[in-house]
Short mmCIF file of C-alpha atoms in Angstrom, two decimals:
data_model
loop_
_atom_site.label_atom_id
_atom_site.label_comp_id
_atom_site.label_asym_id
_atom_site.label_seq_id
_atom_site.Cartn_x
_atom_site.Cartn_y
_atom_site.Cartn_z
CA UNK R 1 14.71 62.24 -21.07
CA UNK R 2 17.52 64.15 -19.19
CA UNK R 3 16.70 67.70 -20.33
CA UNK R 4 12.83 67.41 -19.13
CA UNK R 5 13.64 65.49 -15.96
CA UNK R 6 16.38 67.83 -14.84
CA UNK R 7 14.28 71.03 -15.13
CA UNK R 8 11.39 69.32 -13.53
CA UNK R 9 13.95 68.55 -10.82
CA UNK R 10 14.95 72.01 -10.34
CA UNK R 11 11.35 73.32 -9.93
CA UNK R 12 11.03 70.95 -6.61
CA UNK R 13 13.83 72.86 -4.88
CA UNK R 14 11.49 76.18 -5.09
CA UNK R 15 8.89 77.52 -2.79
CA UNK R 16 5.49 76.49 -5.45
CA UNK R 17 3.76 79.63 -6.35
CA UNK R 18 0.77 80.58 -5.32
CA UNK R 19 -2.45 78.70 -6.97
CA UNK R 20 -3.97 80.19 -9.93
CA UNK R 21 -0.59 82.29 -10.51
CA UNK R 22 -0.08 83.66 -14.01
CA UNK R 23 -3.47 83.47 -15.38
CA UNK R 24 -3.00 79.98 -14.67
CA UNK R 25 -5.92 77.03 -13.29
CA UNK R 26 -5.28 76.40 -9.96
CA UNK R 27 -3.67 73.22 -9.23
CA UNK R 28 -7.22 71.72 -7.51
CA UNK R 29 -8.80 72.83 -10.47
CA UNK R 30 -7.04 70.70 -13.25
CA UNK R 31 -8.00 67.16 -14.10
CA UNK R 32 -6.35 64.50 -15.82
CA UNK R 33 -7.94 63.30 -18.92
CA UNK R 34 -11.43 64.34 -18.43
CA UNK R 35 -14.88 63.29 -20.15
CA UNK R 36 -16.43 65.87 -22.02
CA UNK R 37 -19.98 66.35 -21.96
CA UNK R 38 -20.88 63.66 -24.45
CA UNK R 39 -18.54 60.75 -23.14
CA UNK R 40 -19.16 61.56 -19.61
CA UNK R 41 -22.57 60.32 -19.12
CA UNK R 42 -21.35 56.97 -21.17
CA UNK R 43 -18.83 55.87 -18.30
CA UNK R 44 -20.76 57.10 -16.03
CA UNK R 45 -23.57 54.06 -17.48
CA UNK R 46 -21.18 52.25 -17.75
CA UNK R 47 -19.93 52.22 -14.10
CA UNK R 48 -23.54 51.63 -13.04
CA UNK R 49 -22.87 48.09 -15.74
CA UNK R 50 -25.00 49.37 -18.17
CA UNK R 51 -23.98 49.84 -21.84
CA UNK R 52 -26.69 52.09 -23.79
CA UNK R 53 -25.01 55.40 -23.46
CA UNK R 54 -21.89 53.95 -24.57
CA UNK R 55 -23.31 52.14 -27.60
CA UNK R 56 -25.92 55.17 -28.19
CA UNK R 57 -22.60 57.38 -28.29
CA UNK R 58 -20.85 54.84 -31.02
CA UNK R 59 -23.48 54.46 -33.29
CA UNK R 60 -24.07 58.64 -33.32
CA UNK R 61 -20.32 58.75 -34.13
CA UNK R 62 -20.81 56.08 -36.96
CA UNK R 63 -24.06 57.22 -38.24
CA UNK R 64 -22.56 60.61 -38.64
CA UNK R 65 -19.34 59.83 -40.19
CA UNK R 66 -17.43 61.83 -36.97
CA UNK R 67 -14.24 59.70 -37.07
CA UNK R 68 -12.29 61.20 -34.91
CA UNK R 69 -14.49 61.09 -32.32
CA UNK R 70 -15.60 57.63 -33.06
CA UNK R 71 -11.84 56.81 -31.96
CA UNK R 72 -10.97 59.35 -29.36
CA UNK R 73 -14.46 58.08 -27.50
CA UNK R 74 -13.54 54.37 -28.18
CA UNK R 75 -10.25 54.31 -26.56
CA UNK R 76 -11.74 56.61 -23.52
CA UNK R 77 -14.18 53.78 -23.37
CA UNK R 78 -12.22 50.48 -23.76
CA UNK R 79 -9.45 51.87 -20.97
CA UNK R 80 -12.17 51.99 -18.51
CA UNK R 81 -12.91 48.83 -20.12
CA UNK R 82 -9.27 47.15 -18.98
CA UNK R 83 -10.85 47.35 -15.64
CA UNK R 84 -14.90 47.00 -15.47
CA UNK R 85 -15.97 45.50 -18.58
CA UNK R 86 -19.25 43.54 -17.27
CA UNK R 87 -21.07 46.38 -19.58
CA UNK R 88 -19.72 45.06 -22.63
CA UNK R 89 -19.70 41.71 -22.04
CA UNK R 90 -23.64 42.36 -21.69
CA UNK R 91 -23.34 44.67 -25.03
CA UNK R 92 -21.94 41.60 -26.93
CA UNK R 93 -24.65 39.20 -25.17
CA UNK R 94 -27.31 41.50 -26.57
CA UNK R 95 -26.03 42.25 -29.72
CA UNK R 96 -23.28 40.23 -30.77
CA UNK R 97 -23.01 41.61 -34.54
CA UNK R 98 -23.60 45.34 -33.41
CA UNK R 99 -20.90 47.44 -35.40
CA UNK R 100 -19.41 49.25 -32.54
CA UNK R 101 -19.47 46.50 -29.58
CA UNK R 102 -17.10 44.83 -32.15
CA UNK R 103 -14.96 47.65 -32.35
CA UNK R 104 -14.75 48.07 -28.46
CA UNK R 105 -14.12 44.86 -28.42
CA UNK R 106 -12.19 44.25 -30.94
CA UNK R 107 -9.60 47.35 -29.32
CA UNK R 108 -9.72 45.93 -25.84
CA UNK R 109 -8.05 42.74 -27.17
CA UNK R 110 -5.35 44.62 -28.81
CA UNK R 111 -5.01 46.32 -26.06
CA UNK R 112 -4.47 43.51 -23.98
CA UNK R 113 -2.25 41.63 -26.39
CA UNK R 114 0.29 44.58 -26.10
CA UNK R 115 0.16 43.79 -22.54
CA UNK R 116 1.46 40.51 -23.11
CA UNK R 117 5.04 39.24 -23.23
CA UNK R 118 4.11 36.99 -25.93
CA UNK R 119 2.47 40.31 -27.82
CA UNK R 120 3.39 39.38 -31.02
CA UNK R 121 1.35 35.79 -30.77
CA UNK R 122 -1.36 37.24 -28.86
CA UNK R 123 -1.88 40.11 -31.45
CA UNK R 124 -2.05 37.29 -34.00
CA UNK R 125 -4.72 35.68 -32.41
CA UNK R 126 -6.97 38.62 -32.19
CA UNK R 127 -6.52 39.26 -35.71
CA UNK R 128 -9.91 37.92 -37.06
CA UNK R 129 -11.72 40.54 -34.28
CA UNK R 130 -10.54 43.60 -36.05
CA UNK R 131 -11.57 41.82 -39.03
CA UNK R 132 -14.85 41.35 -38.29
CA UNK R 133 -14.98 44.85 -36.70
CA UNK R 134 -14.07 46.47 -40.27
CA UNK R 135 -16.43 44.11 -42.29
CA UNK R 136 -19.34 45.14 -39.34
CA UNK R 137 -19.24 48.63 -41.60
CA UNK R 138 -17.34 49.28 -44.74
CA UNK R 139 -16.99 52.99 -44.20
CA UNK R 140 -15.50 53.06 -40.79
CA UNK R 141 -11.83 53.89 -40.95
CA UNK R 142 -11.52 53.20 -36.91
CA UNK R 143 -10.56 49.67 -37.33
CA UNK R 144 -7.88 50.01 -39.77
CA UNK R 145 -6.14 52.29 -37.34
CA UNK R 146 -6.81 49.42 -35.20
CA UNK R 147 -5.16 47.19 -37.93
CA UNK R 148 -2.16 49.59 -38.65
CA UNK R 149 -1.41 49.31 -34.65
CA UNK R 150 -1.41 45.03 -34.59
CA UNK R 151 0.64 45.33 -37.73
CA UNK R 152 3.18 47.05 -35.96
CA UNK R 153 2.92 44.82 -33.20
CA UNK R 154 3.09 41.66 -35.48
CA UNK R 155 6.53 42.82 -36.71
CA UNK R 156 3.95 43.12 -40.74
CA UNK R 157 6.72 43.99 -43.76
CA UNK R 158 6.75 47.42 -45.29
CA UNK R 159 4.37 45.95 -48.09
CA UNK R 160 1.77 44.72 -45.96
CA UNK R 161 1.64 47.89 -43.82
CA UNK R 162 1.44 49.93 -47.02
CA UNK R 163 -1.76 47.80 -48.01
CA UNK R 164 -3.82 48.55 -44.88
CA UNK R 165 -2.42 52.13 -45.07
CA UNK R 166 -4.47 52.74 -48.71
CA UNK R 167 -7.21 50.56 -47.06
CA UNK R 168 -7.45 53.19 -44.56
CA UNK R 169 -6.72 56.19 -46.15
CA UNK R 170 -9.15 55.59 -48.87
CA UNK R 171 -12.36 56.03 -46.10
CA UNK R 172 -10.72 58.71 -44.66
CA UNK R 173 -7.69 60.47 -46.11
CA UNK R 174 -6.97 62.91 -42.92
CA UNK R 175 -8.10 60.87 -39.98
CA UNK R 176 -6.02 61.58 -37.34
CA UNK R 177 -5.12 57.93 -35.24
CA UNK R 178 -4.47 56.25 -38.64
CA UNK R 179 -1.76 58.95 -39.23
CA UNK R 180 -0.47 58.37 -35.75
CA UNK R 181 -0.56 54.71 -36.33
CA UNK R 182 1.55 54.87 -39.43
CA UNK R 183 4.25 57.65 -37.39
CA UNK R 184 4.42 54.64 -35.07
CA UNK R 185 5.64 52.15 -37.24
CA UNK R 186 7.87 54.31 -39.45
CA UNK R 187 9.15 55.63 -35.98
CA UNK R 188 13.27 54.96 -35.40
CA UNK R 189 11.41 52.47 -32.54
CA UNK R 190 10.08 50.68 -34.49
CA UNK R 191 10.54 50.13 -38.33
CA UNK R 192 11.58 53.39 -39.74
CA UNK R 193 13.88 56.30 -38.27
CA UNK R 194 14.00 59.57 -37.26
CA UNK R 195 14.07 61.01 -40.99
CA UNK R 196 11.11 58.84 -42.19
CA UNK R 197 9.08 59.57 -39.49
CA UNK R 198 9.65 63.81 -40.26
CA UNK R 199 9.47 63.11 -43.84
CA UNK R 200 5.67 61.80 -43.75
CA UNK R 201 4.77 64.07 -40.63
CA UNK R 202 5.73 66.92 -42.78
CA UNK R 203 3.94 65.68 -45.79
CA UNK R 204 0.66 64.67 -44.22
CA UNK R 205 0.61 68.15 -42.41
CA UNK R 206 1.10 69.82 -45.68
CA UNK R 207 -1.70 68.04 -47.19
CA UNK R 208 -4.41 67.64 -43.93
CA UNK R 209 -7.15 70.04 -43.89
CA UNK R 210 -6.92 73.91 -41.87
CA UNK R 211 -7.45 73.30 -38.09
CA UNK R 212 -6.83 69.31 -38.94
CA UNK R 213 -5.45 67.76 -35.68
CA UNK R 214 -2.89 66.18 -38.78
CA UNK R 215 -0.88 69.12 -38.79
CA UNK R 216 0.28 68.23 -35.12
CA UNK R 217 2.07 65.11 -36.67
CA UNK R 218 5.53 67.16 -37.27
CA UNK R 219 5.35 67.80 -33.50
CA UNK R 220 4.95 63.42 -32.81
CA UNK R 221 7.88 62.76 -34.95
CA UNK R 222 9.32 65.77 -32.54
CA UNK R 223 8.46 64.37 -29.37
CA UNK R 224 9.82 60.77 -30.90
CA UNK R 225 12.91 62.06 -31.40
CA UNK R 226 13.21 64.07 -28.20
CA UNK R 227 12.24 60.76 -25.72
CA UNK R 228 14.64 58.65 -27.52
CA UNK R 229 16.94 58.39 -24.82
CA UNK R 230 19.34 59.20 -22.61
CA UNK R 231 22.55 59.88 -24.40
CA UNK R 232 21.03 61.39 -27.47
CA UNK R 233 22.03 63.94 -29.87
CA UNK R 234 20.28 65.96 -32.21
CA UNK R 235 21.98 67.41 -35.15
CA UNK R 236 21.33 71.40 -35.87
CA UNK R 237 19.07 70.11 -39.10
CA UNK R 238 16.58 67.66 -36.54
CA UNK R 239 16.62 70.98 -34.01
CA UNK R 240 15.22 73.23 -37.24
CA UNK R 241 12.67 70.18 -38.09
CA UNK R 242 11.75 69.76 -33.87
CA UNK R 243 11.29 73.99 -34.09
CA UNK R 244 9.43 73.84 -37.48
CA UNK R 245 6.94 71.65 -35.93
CA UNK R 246 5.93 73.20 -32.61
CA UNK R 247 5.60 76.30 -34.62
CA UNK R 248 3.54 74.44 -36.79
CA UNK R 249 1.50 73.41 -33.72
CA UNK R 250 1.60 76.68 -32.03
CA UNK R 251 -0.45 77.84 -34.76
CA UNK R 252 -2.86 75.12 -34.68
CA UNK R 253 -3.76 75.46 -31.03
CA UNK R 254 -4.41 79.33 -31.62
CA UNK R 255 -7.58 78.06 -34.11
CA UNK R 256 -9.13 76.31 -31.20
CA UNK R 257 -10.23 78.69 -27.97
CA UNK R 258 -8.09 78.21 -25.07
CA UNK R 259 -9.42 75.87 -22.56
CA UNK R 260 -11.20 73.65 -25.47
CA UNK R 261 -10.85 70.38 -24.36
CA UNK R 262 -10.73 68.98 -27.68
CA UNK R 263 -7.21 69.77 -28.87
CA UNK R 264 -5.78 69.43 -24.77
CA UNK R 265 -3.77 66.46 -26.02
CA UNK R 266 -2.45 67.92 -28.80
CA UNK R 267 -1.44 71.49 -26.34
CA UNK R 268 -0.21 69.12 -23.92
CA UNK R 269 2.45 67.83 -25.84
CA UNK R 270 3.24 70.96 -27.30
CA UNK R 271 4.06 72.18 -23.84
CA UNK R 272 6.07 69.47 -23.28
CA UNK R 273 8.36 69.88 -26.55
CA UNK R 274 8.16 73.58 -25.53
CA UNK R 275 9.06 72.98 -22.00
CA UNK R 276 12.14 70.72 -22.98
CA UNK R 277 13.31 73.36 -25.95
CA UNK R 278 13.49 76.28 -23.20
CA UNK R 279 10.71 78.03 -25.37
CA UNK R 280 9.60 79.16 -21.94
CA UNK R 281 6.94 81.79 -22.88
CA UNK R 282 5.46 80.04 -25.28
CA UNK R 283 5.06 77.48 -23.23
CA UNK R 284 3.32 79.29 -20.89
CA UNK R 285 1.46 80.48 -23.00
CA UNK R 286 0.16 76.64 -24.43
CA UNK R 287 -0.75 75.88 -20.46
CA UNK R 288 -2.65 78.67 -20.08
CA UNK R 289 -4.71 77.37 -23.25
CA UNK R 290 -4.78 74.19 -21.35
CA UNK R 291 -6.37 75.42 -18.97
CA UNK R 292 -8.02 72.63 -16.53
CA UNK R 293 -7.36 69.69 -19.26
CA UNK R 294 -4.32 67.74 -18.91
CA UNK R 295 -3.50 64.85 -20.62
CA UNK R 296 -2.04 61.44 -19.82
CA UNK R 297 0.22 61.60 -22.77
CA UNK R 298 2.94 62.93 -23.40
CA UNK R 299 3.56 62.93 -19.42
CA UNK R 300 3.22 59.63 -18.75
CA UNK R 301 6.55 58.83 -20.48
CA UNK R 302 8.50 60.20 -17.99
CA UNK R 303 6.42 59.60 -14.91
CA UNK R 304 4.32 57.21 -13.52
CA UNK R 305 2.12 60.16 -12.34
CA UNK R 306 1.03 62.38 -15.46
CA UNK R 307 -1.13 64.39 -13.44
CA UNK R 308 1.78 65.54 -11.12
CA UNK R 309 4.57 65.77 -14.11
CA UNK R 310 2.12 68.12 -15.99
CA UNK R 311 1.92 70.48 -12.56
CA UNK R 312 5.87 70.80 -11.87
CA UNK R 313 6.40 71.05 -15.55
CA UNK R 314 3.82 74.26 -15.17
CA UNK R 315 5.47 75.32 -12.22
CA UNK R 316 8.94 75.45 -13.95
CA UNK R 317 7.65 76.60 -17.08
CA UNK R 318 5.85 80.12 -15.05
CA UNK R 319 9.13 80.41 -13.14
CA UNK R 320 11.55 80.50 -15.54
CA UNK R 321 9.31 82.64 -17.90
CA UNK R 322 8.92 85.48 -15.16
CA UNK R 323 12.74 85.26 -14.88
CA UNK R 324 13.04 85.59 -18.78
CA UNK R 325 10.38 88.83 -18.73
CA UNK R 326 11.77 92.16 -18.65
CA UNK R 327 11.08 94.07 -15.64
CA UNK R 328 8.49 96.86 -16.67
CA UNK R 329 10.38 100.42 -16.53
CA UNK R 330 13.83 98.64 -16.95
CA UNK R 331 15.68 98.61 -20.32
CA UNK R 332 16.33 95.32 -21.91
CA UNK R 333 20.24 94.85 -22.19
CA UNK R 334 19.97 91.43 -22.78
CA UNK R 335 20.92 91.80 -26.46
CA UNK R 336 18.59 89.31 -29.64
CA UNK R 337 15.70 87.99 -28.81
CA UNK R 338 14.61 83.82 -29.42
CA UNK R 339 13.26 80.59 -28.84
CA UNK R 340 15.70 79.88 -25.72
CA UNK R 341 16.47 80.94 -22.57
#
């Protein structure tokens, strides 16, 4: 992405301000993707090899209908899974029909399978897991986002997509990962293109509920577009749409107090469209919500160390909006006001 990478470049050539600048975490203080107070005791357990916390955490999520964090705790759990996952092996040895040690691991084989060069034949084969993960409980809507993400992978026509869509849908009409899942595969990546992927962002965020993490989907099919590649070119009408949605989400993230971990992920990536728009206030503005809680994605698409790309992003971000500010005292001659800088 050569607009992001250049400014990020830029912001290595300065003398880095001084920590906590700007009403801003300082840099010790921030952490990468971490555990809120109800996961964190669950790896934890789980680093120890034991897997009640984990499964006493699942079966809360299920028995209370809390989708979203049924998935957003699953996948925290099955990628600590890709690399210690004696505790579930020992979950599925004590209770191999339990409802949500299917679901782990039915996702840690998916996850796996992607891994593979032969993805599409490995997905195939772990087909009958996420089957027996939805059938494990009717009402759960977790494993058809699993379902809608080895479609994808198994190249699955329009038709059969649609079919698990409606199967998903129907137990829960606004969960967020299905929603992603079905932005992936109408995606210009994958099966769809750039227009598709706005069209039924735009729809579903119309439709989702107030403070829904659903109306962040414009901003996905934004971020899709922008990380396309190098070389590309949006037209004026995709720069309204990629606008229209961080406004969208700018709006969302004021709902949620600033430094609530549970929309980081969506605030990170709104800094990051922000960031590579030249929206440089706002964007300051989304990192101070941050706060401490950064997130893997959207940074790990340009860097191989989110953590890092998140800080110099922050650093550029508080230069260039103190050079945008107008110096208290002074009169502004700098003519209209907008999103750029």
């Amino acid at each position: 992405m050569p607009i992001l990478r250049a400014l990020l470049r830029a912001a290595c050539t300065v003398r880095r301000p001084a920590q906590g600048s700007a009403g801003l975490p300082a840099d010790d203080e921030v952490l990468l993707d971490a555990p809120d107070e109800r996961l964190s005791p669950a790896l934890v357990a789980a680093a120890l090899g034991e897997y009640g916390p984990a499964a006493k955490l699942l079966a809360t999520t299920r028995d209370g209908a809390e989708w979203e964090n049924r998935d957003r705790y699953l996948g925290r759990l099955v990628t600590f899974a890709r690399s210690r996952d004696g505790w579930l092996t020992d979950w599925l040895a004590a209770a191999p029909h339990d409802p949500d040690a299917l679901l782990v691991k039915a996702e840690l084989a998916v996850r796996r399978a992607w891994e593979s060069p032969a993805r599409a034949e490995q997905l195939r084969q772990v087909g009958p897991l996420i089957t027996a993960a939805a059938e494990s409980d009717p009402r759960d809507p977790v494993p058809w986002r699993l379902a809608l993400d080895h479609a994808r992978g198994t190249h699955a026509t329009h038709t059969m997509f649609e079919a698990l869509w409606e199967q998903a849908v129907r137990r829960s009409s606004h969960h967020y990962g299905c929603h992603v899942a079905a932005l992936r595969y109408l995606s210009a990546a994958w099966y769809g293109s750039h227009r598709e992927c706005f069209d039924f962002a735009e729809r579903a965020a119309e439709d989702s509920l107030p403070s829904s993490l659903v109306q962040a989907l414009p901003l996905r099919a934004a971020f899709a577009l922008l990380v396309e590649g190098p070389g590309a070119r949006t037209t004026s009408v995709q720069e309204e749409r990629i606008d229209a949605a961080a406004d969208l989400a700018i709006a969302l993230s004021a709902t949620f107090a600033p430094g609530d971990p549970w929309p980081a992920e969506v605030r990170n990536l709104l800094a990051f469209v922000l960031v590579t728009r030249g929206r440089w206030g706002e964007a300051l503005e989304q990192f101070r919500r941050i706060g401490p809680h950064a997130a893997s994605f959207p940074w790990s698409s340009v860097s191989e160390d989110p953590l890092g790309r998140f800080l110099e992003a922050r650093d550029v971000t508080r230069l260039r909006a103190a050079r945008a500010a107008p110096i208290p005292g002074r009169a502004d001659r700098s003519g209209p006001g907008g999103h750029y800088a």
